[in-house]
Amino acid sequence: MSALTCSSNRQMSLASRCRWRRWWMGLGLAATMALLPLPARAQVSFETPRFFAAGERPYSVAVGDLDGDGDLDLAVADEYSVSVLLGNGDGSFGSAVAFPVEPNSGGPRTVAAGDFDGDGDLDLVTSNGLFSADVSVVKNNGDGTFAAPILFAAGRGPFAVVVGDFDGDGDLDVATADSGGYPFPYYFSSVSVLDNNGNGTFAAADTISLSALPVFTVAYDIAAGDFDGDGDLDLVTANGSGYAVTVLKNNGNGRFRLQESFGTADSSSASVATGDLDGDGDLDLAVLAYYGEVAVALNTGDGSFGAPLGLPAGTGLQDVVLGDIDGDGQLDIVAASTSNTVSVLLNEGNALFAPASFFPAGNFPQSVATGDFDGDGDLDLTTANFYKSVAVLLNTTSNAAPTIAAISPRFGAVDSEVTLTGTGLGAATAVKFRSEQSRLVDAEFAVVSDSEIRAVVPAGAATGLIGITSPTGKAASPTRFRVLP
């Protein structure tokens, strides 16, 4: 199918709506055919957000089954503690219970979950922010309550923490993005890696300074992934000044070296997430620029990255995550914004993204995470909101197979319009007519809504059923369309 995006007006014919033209040349003759709007991809929707009280100034939220009951729970890093909200399995959560973390640092900045002591339940680790030089580990008592914190030294001003088996010994280690602390962060920014001793305690941090970079760089966020495909986890930081992104290569033993740094259009970034965005089997980057873009940098296959492509995603951007929000098998982008929204950019395949859709999320979201909180099989969203709450947005996107209830008119000539009505049509990727050879021929079409498609009878079409294809299935018209001579 060939198509270009054009403006839409339901009172006008498809041909008159779109001024773009496709020219076919043959036998010295030129023919024109109006192009239709691109078919809409899967549309995503959420319930009105539900709000649950948390502690003072929540900065970060992590998701996991903390009490072992099979439902996802929330851990929120707030001013001086981690607040735990146990999930009820239906998208609601119990009252927050605060567990102290680091009373002298100004509060934890981020929180992550992992089974550090190997006892089968999820523990928590926090990076303790600009005024500290440590991380706190709080061990799970097995029921979603947590023991007193144990502090381990990191670099100055750890802003973010990530968990992974960096040295390949089978237990979970910790890495932090260190901002450099107060008051001279530019000179001390680093990445710290703390190896797990196997029992949930950690060895002295191995610190990789970012001061060797040609420009001053301040690390604000960190993520892990095997970017070069050698079987061990590498690291990437999002930097609030200097280079927007720094990639650190794992030597294979949990020790890291600076591999490359590059900028985005914004030249600084607030957050980074990793995932296979173009479906080629290696991990790409989504880098959040505070002033309004998500930059996508595709992996070239060897752990280096192509030039970032900026995608508008709103203003005041704080945090980015990846997840298959619309259930089509592609990783989508979700960003939290202090404009009181989350933005969702749906992946249409091969790292081509639809324009951002915006959903209310409460006051000043600082971070966002995904999880199936109501147990219905799709990914919901949660945000940590600066003003004492977390928001939960339950996904209501339909993943049901499409249906065609009716076609109108039921007859017409080639190049005439036919309207299909039904359900789940908004995600249609193809409309097909029967041909004289009992094969299928593609039709140009436009999605008007989730319940209506308009198609043009293609050359070569013959009388028969009309079919549509979408990521969730196929459907055929209940009656035949008769093609007039």
Short mmCIF file of C-alpha atoms in Angstrom, two decimals:
data_model
loop_
_atom_site.label_atom_id
_atom_site.label_comp_id
_atom_site.label_asym_id
_atom_site.label_seq_id
_atom_site.Cartn_x
_atom_site.Cartn_y
_atom_site.Cartn_z
CA MET A 1 0.00 0.00 0.00
CA SER A 2 1.21 3.48 -0.80
CA ALA A 3 0.07 6.37 1.34
CA LEU A 4 0.91 9.78 2.74
CA THR A 5 -0.60 11.57 5.69
CA CYS A 6 -3.07 14.28 4.75
CA SER A 7 -5.76 16.30 6.44
CA SER A 8 -9.12 14.75 7.13
CA ASN A 9 -12.68 16.04 6.82
CA ARG A 10 -15.50 13.56 7.02
CA GLN A 11 -17.76 15.73 4.86
CA MET A 12 -15.44 15.50 1.88
CA SER A 13 -14.63 12.57 -0.35
CA LEU A 14 -11.36 10.75 0.18
CA ALA A 15 -10.09 11.90 -3.18
CA SER A 16 -10.82 15.58 -2.52
CA ARG A 17 -9.36 15.46 1.00
CA CYS A 18 -5.83 14.61 -0.01
CA ARG A 19 -3.85 16.69 -2.45
CA TRP A 20 -0.88 14.38 -2.60
CA ARG A 21 -0.73 12.40 -5.81
CA ARG A 22 0.96 9.26 -7.06
CA TRP A 23 1.99 9.26 -10.70
CA TRP A 24 2.08 6.09 -12.73
CA MET A 25 3.92 6.18 -16.04
CA GLY A 26 3.26 3.72 -18.82
CA LEU A 27 2.88 3.68 -22.59
CA GLY A 28 3.60 7.40 -22.60
CA LEU A 29 0.57 8.14 -20.46
CA ALA A 30 0.46 9.55 -16.92
CA ALA A 31 -2.30 8.69 -14.50
CA THR A 32 -2.96 10.23 -11.13
CA MET A 33 -4.52 8.72 -8.11
CA ALA A 34 -5.24 10.51 -4.87
CA LEU A 35 -3.53 9.02 -1.86
CA LEU A 36 -5.34 8.22 1.35
CA PRO A 37 -4.30 9.00 4.90
CA LEU A 38 -2.04 6.45 6.53
CA PRO A 39 -4.08 3.84 8.37
CA ALA A 40 -4.11 4.59 12.07
CA ARG A 41 -2.14 2.18 14.16
CA ALA A 42 -3.36 0.73 17.43
CA GLN A 43 -4.82 3.43 19.60
CA VAL A 44 -4.01 3.44 23.29
CA SER A 45 -6.30 4.53 26.08
CA PHE A 46 -6.28 4.66 29.88
CA GLU A 47 -8.79 5.04 32.66
CA THR A 48 -8.87 8.29 34.59
CA PRO A 49 -5.87 8.04 36.93
CA ARG A 50 -6.31 6.69 40.44
CA PHE A 51 -4.28 8.40 43.16
CA PHE A 52 -2.77 6.83 46.25
CA ALA A 53 -1.05 8.73 49.03
CA ALA A 54 2.71 8.33 49.39
CA GLY A 55 5.34 10.12 51.46
CA GLU A 56 6.71 13.64 51.11
CA ARG A 57 8.02 14.55 47.65
CA PRO A 58 8.06 11.22 45.81
CA TYR A 59 10.86 11.12 43.26
CA SER A 60 10.85 7.57 41.94
CA VAL A 61 8.68 4.45 41.78
CA ALA A 62 9.70 0.80 41.33
CA VAL A 63 7.40 -2.13 40.61
CA GLY A 64 7.61 -5.71 41.85
CA ASP A 65 5.85 -8.42 43.85
CA LEU A 66 7.20 -7.38 47.22
CA ASP A 67 4.97 -9.55 49.44
CA GLY A 68 4.99 -12.68 47.27
CA ASP A 69 1.24 -12.89 46.70
CA GLY A 70 1.41 -12.76 42.89
CA ASP A 71 0.29 -9.14 42.57
CA LEU A 72 2.51 -6.21 41.70
CA ASP A 73 3.33 -3.73 44.45
CA LEU A 74 4.91 -0.27 44.44
CA ALA A 75 8.00 1.07 46.17
CA VAL A 76 8.28 4.86 46.18
CA ALA A 77 11.42 6.84 47.00
CA ASP A 78 10.29 9.94 48.86
CA GLU A 79 11.89 12.54 51.11
CA TYR A 80 13.47 10.37 53.83
CA SER A 81 12.06 6.91 53.25
CA VAL A 82 10.76 4.31 50.86
CA SER A 83 6.98 4.02 50.93
CA VAL A 84 5.60 0.58 50.06
CA LEU A 85 2.08 0.21 48.66
CA LEU A 86 0.93 -3.40 48.39
CA GLY A 87 -1.23 -4.20 45.37
CA ASN A 88 -4.68 -5.75 45.67
CA GLY A 89 -4.52 -7.28 42.18
CA ASP A 90 -7.34 -5.14 40.78
CA GLY A 91 -5.38 -1.93 40.14
CA SER A 92 -5.87 -0.59 43.66
CA PHE A 93 -3.28 -0.42 46.43
CA GLY A 94 -3.21 -0.47 50.20
CA SER A 95 -2.05 2.40 52.37
CA ALA A 96 1.59 3.41 52.09
CA VAL A 97 3.94 2.11 54.79
CA ALA A 98 7.19 4.07 55.15
CA PHE A 99 10.53 2.41 55.81
CA PRO A 100 13.49 4.66 56.70
CA VAL A 101 16.39 4.80 54.27
CA GLU A 102 18.88 7.66 54.82
CA PRO A 103 17.84 10.43 57.22
CA ASN A 104 20.82 12.69 56.59
CA SER A 105 20.97 12.95 52.80
CA GLY A 106 17.90 14.99 51.90
CA GLY A 107 16.12 11.87 50.76
CA PRO A 108 16.58 9.02 48.29
CA ARG A 109 16.48 10.00 44.65
CA THR A 110 15.67 6.66 42.99
CA VAL A 111 14.70 3.15 44.06
CA ALA A 112 15.17 -0.25 42.40
CA ALA A 113 14.18 -3.79 43.36
CA GLY A 114 16.18 -7.01 43.27
CA ASP A 115 16.81 -10.18 45.27
CA PHE A 116 20.21 -9.23 46.64
CA ASP A 117 20.52 -11.91 49.33
CA GLY A 118 19.17 -14.80 47.24
CA ASP A 119 16.31 -15.70 49.57
CA GLY A 120 13.63 -15.51 46.91
CA ASP A 121 12.01 -12.17 47.71
CA LEU A 122 12.65 -8.70 46.38
CA ASP A 123 14.82 -6.29 48.35
CA LEU A 124 15.22 -2.58 47.64
CA VAL A 125 18.14 -0.25 46.98
CA THR A 126 18.07 3.54 46.85
CA SER A 127 20.46 6.13 45.49
CA ASN A 128 20.56 8.80 48.15
CA GLY A 129 20.89 11.99 46.15
CA LEU A 130 22.94 15.13 45.80
CA PHE A 131 24.00 15.52 49.43
CA SER A 132 25.10 11.92 50.01
CA ALA A 133 27.78 9.52 48.83
CA ASP A 134 26.04 6.22 49.41
CA VAL A 135 23.27 3.81 48.55
CA SER A 136 20.89 2.16 51.03
CA VAL A 137 19.90 -1.50 50.87
CA VAL A 138 16.76 -2.55 52.74
CA LYS A 139 16.16 -6.29 52.92
CA ASN A 140 12.71 -7.78 52.58
CA ASN A 141 11.45 -9.68 55.63
CA GLY A 142 9.53 -11.93 53.25
CA ASP A 143 6.14 -10.29 53.61
CA GLY A 144 6.64 -6.88 52.01
CA THR A 145 8.01 -5.28 55.15
CA PHE A 146 11.64 -4.26 55.29
CA ALA A 147 14.55 -4.31 57.72
CA ALA A 148 16.65 -1.32 58.74
CA PRO A 149 18.79 0.15 55.95
CA ILE A 150 22.40 -0.83 55.39
CA LEU A 151 24.49 1.91 53.75
CA PHE A 152 27.26 1.28 51.22
CA ALA A 153 29.58 3.94 49.87
CA ALA A 154 29.18 5.06 46.26
CA GLY A 155 30.37 8.16 44.38
CA ARG A 156 29.42 11.70 45.28
CA GLY A 157 25.77 12.64 44.85
CA PRO A 158 24.32 9.37 43.46
CA PHE A 159 21.23 10.38 41.50
CA ALA A 160 20.15 7.05 40.03
CA VAL A 161 20.67 3.34 40.58
CA VAL A 162 20.40 0.27 38.36
CA VAL A 163 20.56 -3.42 39.24
CA GLY A 164 22.19 -6.23 37.26
CA ASP A 165 24.68 -9.10 37.39
CA PHE A 166 27.61 -7.09 36.09
CA ASP A 167 30.38 -9.52 37.00
CA GLY A 168 28.55 -12.66 35.86
CA ASP A 169 28.71 -14.51 39.17
CA GLY A 170 24.98 -15.10 39.47
CA ASP A 171 24.03 -12.46 42.03
CA LEU A 172 22.74 -8.93 41.56
CA ASP A 173 25.13 -6.01 41.71
CA VAL A 174 24.40 -2.28 41.85
CA ALA A 175 25.57 0.65 39.71
CA THR A 176 24.93 4.33 40.31
CA ALA A 177 25.02 7.51 38.25
CA ASP A 178 26.86 9.97 40.50
CA SER A 179 26.09 13.63 39.87
CA GLY A 180 29.25 14.78 41.69
CA GLY A 181 27.53 16.12 44.76
CA TYR A 182 27.28 19.63 46.10
CA PRO A 183 28.69 22.22 45.43
CA PHE A 184 31.06 21.22 42.58
CA PRO A 185 29.39 18.40 40.64
CA TYR A 186 31.18 19.02 37.34
CA TYR A 187 34.51 17.87 38.69
CA PHE A 188 33.36 14.71 40.46
CA SER A 189 30.64 13.08 38.35
CA SER A 190 31.17 9.35 37.97
CA VAL A 191 29.66 5.89 37.67
CA SER A 192 30.06 3.58 40.66
CA VAL A 193 29.75 -0.22 40.52
CA LEU A 194 29.23 -2.17 43.75
CA ASP A 195 29.75 -5.94 43.50
CA ASN A 196 27.48 -8.16 45.54
CA ASN A 197 29.36 -10.41 47.97
CA GLY A 198 26.68 -13.04 47.45
CA ASN A 199 24.74 -12.35 50.64
CA GLY A 200 23.28 -8.91 49.98
CA THR A 201 26.30 -6.99 51.21
CA PHE A 202 28.48 -5.13 48.76
CA ALA A 203 32.18 -4.65 48.14
CA ALA A 204 33.80 -1.23 47.95
CA ALA A 205 32.64 0.69 44.91
CA ASP A 206 34.68 0.70 41.72
CA THR A 207 34.30 4.26 40.45
CA ILE A 208 34.70 5.34 36.83
CA SER A 209 35.23 9.09 36.62
CA LEU A 210 33.53 11.08 33.87
CA SER A 211 35.94 13.98 34.36
CA ALA A 212 38.18 12.56 31.63
CA LEU A 213 35.58 13.45 29.01
CA PRO A 214 36.44 16.51 26.88
CA VAL A 215 33.52 18.49 28.31
CA PHE A 216 32.16 18.63 31.85
CA THR A 217 29.54 15.90 32.23
CA VAL A 218 27.06 15.32 35.05
CA ALA A 219 25.40 11.89 35.19
CA TYR A 220 21.73 11.97 36.19
CA ASP A 221 20.38 8.56 35.15
CA ILE A 222 21.73 5.10 34.38
CA ALA A 223 20.54 1.97 32.57
CA ALA A 224 22.06 -1.42 31.78
CA GLY A 225 22.01 -3.68 28.73
CA ASP A 226 24.21 -5.92 26.61
CA PHE A 227 24.77 -3.42 23.83
CA ASP A 228 27.58 -5.22 22.01
CA GLY A 229 26.13 -8.74 22.27
CA ASP A 230 29.07 -10.28 24.12
CA GLY A 231 26.98 -11.70 26.94
CA ASP A 232 27.70 -9.22 29.71
CA LEU A 233 25.87 -6.07 30.81
CA ASP A 234 27.14 -2.67 29.73
CA LEU A 235 26.04 0.68 31.16
CA VAL A 236 24.73 3.94 29.74
CA THR A 237 24.21 7.24 31.53
CA ALA A 238 21.95 10.17 30.73
CA ASN A 239 23.84 13.36 31.51
CA GLY A 240 22.35 16.65 32.63
CA SER A 241 25.18 18.66 31.09
CA GLY A 242 28.04 18.01 28.72
CA TYR A 243 27.45 14.99 26.52
CA ALA A 244 23.85 13.82 26.66
CA VAL A 245 24.77 10.13 26.71
CA THR A 246 27.81 8.15 27.84
CA VAL A 247 28.20 4.41 27.12
CA LEU A 248 30.47 2.30 29.35
CA LYS A 249 31.69 -1.04 28.06
CA ASN A 250 31.90 -4.04 30.40
CA ASN A 251 35.29 -5.75 30.21
CA GLY A 252 33.59 -9.05 31.09
CA ASN A 253 34.39 -9.03 34.79
CA GLY A 254 32.20 -6.21 36.01
CA ARG A 255 34.83 -3.55 35.39
CA PHE A 256 33.93 -0.81 32.94
CA ARG A 257 35.63 1.61 30.60
CA LEU A 258 34.30 4.65 28.78
CA GLN A 259 33.33 3.62 25.24
CA GLU A 260 31.60 6.58 23.63
CA SER A 261 29.71 9.76 24.42
CA PHE A 262 27.40 11.66 22.15
CA GLY A 263 24.92 14.49 22.26
CA THR A 264 21.30 14.91 21.31
CA ALA A 265 19.61 17.95 19.86
CA ASP A 266 19.11 19.21 23.41
CA SER A 267 22.78 18.54 24.36
CA SER A 268 21.66 17.33 27.80
CA SER A 269 19.29 14.67 29.03
CA ALA A 270 17.28 13.65 32.06
CA SER A 271 16.71 9.92 31.60
CA VAL A 272 17.62 6.93 29.43
CA ALA A 273 15.96 3.57 28.71
CA THR A 274 17.13 0.58 26.68
CA GLY A 275 15.26 -1.89 24.49
CA ASP A 276 15.08 -3.32 20.97
CA LEU A 277 13.08 -0.58 19.27
CA ASP A 278 13.64 -1.60 15.64
CA GLY A 279 13.29 -5.36 16.06
CA ASP A 280 16.77 -6.27 14.83
CA GLY A 281 17.81 -8.15 17.96
CA ASP A 282 20.08 -5.60 19.63
CA LEU A 283 19.41 -2.95 22.25
CA ASP A 284 18.72 0.66 21.28
CA LEU A 285 18.42 3.79 23.41
CA ALA A 286 15.62 6.21 24.19
CA VAL A 287 17.09 9.36 25.70
CA LEU A 288 14.92 11.99 27.33
CA ALA A 289 15.77 15.65 26.79
CA TYR A 290 14.15 17.78 29.49
CA TYR A 291 13.04 20.49 27.07
CA GLY A 292 10.70 18.38 25.01
CA GLU A 293 12.11 15.47 23.02
CA VAL A 294 12.79 11.78 23.25
CA ALA A 295 15.84 11.00 21.15
CA VAL A 296 16.02 7.49 19.68
CA ALA A 297 19.54 6.19 19.00
CA LEU A 298 19.63 2.87 17.15
CA ASN A 299 22.33 0.30 17.83
CA THR A 300 24.52 -0.31 14.80
CA GLY A 301 24.97 -3.93 15.88
CA ASP A 302 28.35 -3.65 17.59
CA GLY A 303 27.40 -1.62 20.64
CA SER A 304 27.84 1.77 19.02
CA PHE A 305 24.90 3.97 18.16
CA GLY A 306 23.71 5.97 15.17
CA ALA A 307 22.79 9.62 15.23
CA PRO A 308 19.87 10.26 17.61
CA LEU A 309 16.50 11.18 16.10
CA GLY A 310 14.44 13.57 18.23
CA LEU A 311 10.72 12.96 18.73
CA PRO A 312 8.53 15.65 20.33
CA ALA A 313 7.10 14.37 23.62
CA GLY A 314 5.99 17.41 25.62
CA THR A 315 7.72 19.79 28.00
CA GLY A 316 9.25 19.35 31.43
CA LEU A 317 10.21 15.76 30.69
CA GLN A 318 11.55 13.82 33.69
CA ASP A 319 11.70 10.08 33.05
CA VAL A 320 11.38 7.58 30.20
CA VAL A 321 10.53 3.87 30.10
CA LEU A 322 9.82 1.38 27.34
CA GLY A 323 7.01 -1.17 27.15
CA ASP A 324 4.52 -2.74 24.75
CA ILE A 325 1.59 -0.53 25.73
CA ASP A 326 -0.75 -1.38 22.84
CA GLY A 327 0.00 -5.11 22.71
CA ASP A 328 1.31 -5.23 19.14
CA GLY A 329 4.68 -6.76 19.97
CA GLN A 330 6.63 -3.49 19.57
CA LEU A 331 8.25 -1.50 22.37
CA ASP A 332 6.57 1.88 22.83
CA ILE A 333 7.96 4.95 24.61
CA VAL A 334 6.41 6.43 27.76
CA ALA A 335 7.64 9.67 29.32
CA ALA A 336 6.66 11.46 32.54
CA SER A 337 6.41 15.24 32.49
CA THR A 338 6.04 18.00 35.06
CA SER A 339 3.27 19.35 32.84
CA ASN A 340 1.12 16.83 34.78
CA THR A 341 0.98 14.26 32.00
CA VAL A 342 2.53 11.11 30.67
CA SER A 343 3.17 10.96 26.96
CA VAL A 344 2.95 7.73 24.97
CA LEU A 345 4.65 7.31 21.58
CA LEU A 346 3.46 4.14 19.87
CA ASN A 347 6.01 2.18 17.87
CA GLU A 348 4.63 1.47 14.41
CA GLY A 349 7.47 -0.93 13.62
CA ASN A 350 11.14 -0.49 12.77
CA ALA A 351 11.45 2.31 15.35
CA LEU A 352 8.98 4.56 13.52
CA PHE A 353 6.84 6.28 16.13
CA ALA A 354 3.41 7.86 16.00
CA PRO A 355 3.04 11.38 17.41
CA ALA A 356 2.83 11.52 21.19
CA SER A 357 -0.50 11.09 22.95
CA PHE A 358 -0.87 12.77 26.33
CA PHE A 359 -2.70 11.46 29.40
CA PRO A 360 -3.27 13.22 32.75
CA ALA A 361 -1.18 11.82 35.61
CA GLY A 362 -1.52 14.21 38.53
CA ASN A 363 0.71 16.92 39.95
CA PHE A 364 4.34 17.04 38.84
CA PRO A 365 5.17 13.45 37.85
CA GLN A 366 8.84 12.73 38.52
CA SER A 367 9.11 9.17 37.25
CA VAL A 368 7.06 6.51 35.48
CA ALA A 369 7.00 2.71 35.53
CA THR A 370 4.94 -0.03 33.89
CA GLY A 371 3.26 -3.17 35.17
CA ASP A 372 0.06 -5.18 34.88
CA PHE A 373 -1.55 -3.93 38.06
CA ASP A 374 -5.06 -5.26 37.44
CA GLY A 375 -4.08 -8.65 36.02
CA ASP A 376 -5.80 -8.25 32.66
CA GLY A 377 -2.74 -8.97 30.55
CA ASP A 378 -1.73 -5.50 29.41
CA LEU A 379 0.73 -2.94 30.75
CA ASP A 380 -0.59 -0.18 33.00
CA LEU A 381 1.33 2.90 34.12
CA THR A 382 2.26 4.41 37.45
CA THR A 383 3.91 7.73 38.24
CA ALA A 384 5.58 9.13 41.33
CA ASN A 385 4.12 12.61 41.77
CA PHE A 386 6.07 15.27 43.65
CA TYR A 387 3.06 16.30 45.71
CA LYS A 388 2.64 13.24 47.96
CA SER A 389 1.04 10.70 45.67
CA VAL A 390 1.43 8.01 43.08
CA ALA A 391 -0.92 7.81 40.12
CA VAL A 392 -2.04 4.56 38.51
CA LEU A 393 -3.33 4.61 34.94
CA LEU A 394 -5.06 1.36 34.00
CA ASN A 395 -4.73 0.43 30.35
CA THR A 396 -8.07 0.14 28.55
CA THR A 397 -6.67 -0.38 25.06
CA SER A 398 -8.69 -3.02 23.26
CA ASN A 399 -6.72 -6.03 22.04
CA ALA A 400 -9.78 -7.84 20.76
CA ALA A 401 -9.86 -9.06 17.16
CA PRO A 402 -11.57 -6.66 14.74
CA THR A 403 -15.08 -7.20 13.43
CA ILE A 404 -16.90 -5.87 10.35
CA ALA A 405 -20.61 -5.42 11.00
CA ALA A 406 -21.65 -3.82 7.73
CA ILE A 407 -20.46 -2.34 4.42
CA SER A 408 -22.06 0.60 2.61
CA PRO A 409 -22.79 0.75 -0.23
CA ARG A 410 -22.84 -2.94 -1.09
CA PHE A 411 -21.88 -2.35 -4.70
CA GLY A 412 -19.74 0.05 -6.71
CA ALA A 413 -17.21 0.43 -9.50
CA VAL A 414 -13.42 0.51 -9.28
CA ASP A 415 -12.23 3.77 -7.64
CA SER A 416 -15.52 4.23 -5.77
CA GLU A 417 -15.64 4.50 -2.00
CA VAL A 418 -17.00 1.91 0.40
CA THR A 419 -17.46 2.37 4.16
CA LEU A 420 -16.80 -0.48 6.58
CA THR A 421 -18.24 -0.26 10.11
CA GLY A 422 -17.52 -2.53 13.05
CA THR A 423 -15.24 -2.74 16.08
CA GLY A 424 -11.50 -2.66 16.56
CA LEU A 425 -10.90 -1.12 13.15
CA GLY A 426 -8.55 1.63 14.33
CA ALA A 427 -5.54 -0.68 14.24
CA ALA A 428 -6.13 -1.91 10.69
CA THR A 429 -2.99 -2.41 8.63
CA ALA A 430 -4.59 -3.69 5.40
CA VAL A 431 -7.92 -3.80 3.56
CA LYS A 432 -8.24 -6.46 0.87
CA PHE A 433 -10.73 -7.22 -1.89
CA ARG A 434 -11.18 -10.46 -3.82
CA SER A 435 -9.82 -10.49 -7.37
CA GLU A 436 -10.96 -12.38 -10.48
CA GLN A 437 -8.21 -14.95 -9.88
CA SER A 438 -9.58 -15.64 -6.39
CA ARG A 439 -6.61 -13.86 -4.91
CA LEU A 440 -6.58 -10.80 -2.70
CA VAL A 441 -5.81 -7.28 -3.85
CA ASP A 442 -4.85 -4.45 -1.48
CA ALA A 443 -7.04 -1.36 -1.28
CA GLU A 444 -6.12 2.19 -0.31
CA PHE A 445 -8.01 3.09 2.85
CA ALA A 446 -8.40 5.62 5.65
CA VAL A 447 -9.25 4.95 9.29
CA VAL A 448 -11.96 7.40 10.38
CA SER A 449 -12.36 5.95 13.88
CA ASP A 450 -12.09 2.68 15.73
CA SER A 451 -15.49 1.78 14.31
CA GLU A 452 -15.20 3.08 10.73
CA ILE A 453 -12.90 2.63 7.73
CA ARG A 454 -13.31 4.10 4.26
CA ALA A 455 -11.70 2.24 1.37
CA VAL A 456 -11.37 2.72 -2.39
CA VAL A 457 -12.28 -0.22 -4.60
CA PRO A 458 -8.95 -1.22 -6.18
CA ALA A 459 -8.25 -2.07 -9.80
CA GLY A 460 -8.61 -5.81 -10.32
CA ALA A 461 -11.23 -6.23 -7.61
CA ALA A 462 -14.05 -8.69 -8.16
CA THR A 463 -17.30 -9.40 -6.36
CA GLY A 464 -16.67 -10.99 -2.96
CA LEU A 465 -16.08 -10.39 0.71
CA ILE A 466 -13.90 -7.51 1.96
CA GLY A 467 -11.30 -8.37 4.56
CA ILE A 468 -9.19 -6.36 7.00
CA THR A 469 -5.99 -7.22 8.87
CA SER A 470 -4.84 -5.75 12.18
CA PRO A 471 -2.21 -6.69 14.79
CA THR A 472 -4.93 -8.42 16.82
CA GLY A 473 -6.47 -10.50 14.03
CA LYS A 474 -8.44 -10.53 10.78
CA ALA A 475 -12.09 -9.99 9.88
CA ALA A 476 -14.29 -10.38 6.81
CA SER A 477 -17.43 -8.51 5.83
CA PRO A 478 -20.73 -10.30 6.56
CA THR A 479 -21.95 -9.72 2.99
CA ARG A 480 -20.30 -9.63 -0.42
CA PHE A 481 -19.39 -6.38 -2.15
CA ARG A 482 -20.51 -6.41 -5.82
CA VAL A 483 -18.06 -4.77 -8.20
CA LEU A 484 -19.82 -2.99 -11.06
CA PRO A 485 -18.32 -2.84 -14.54
#
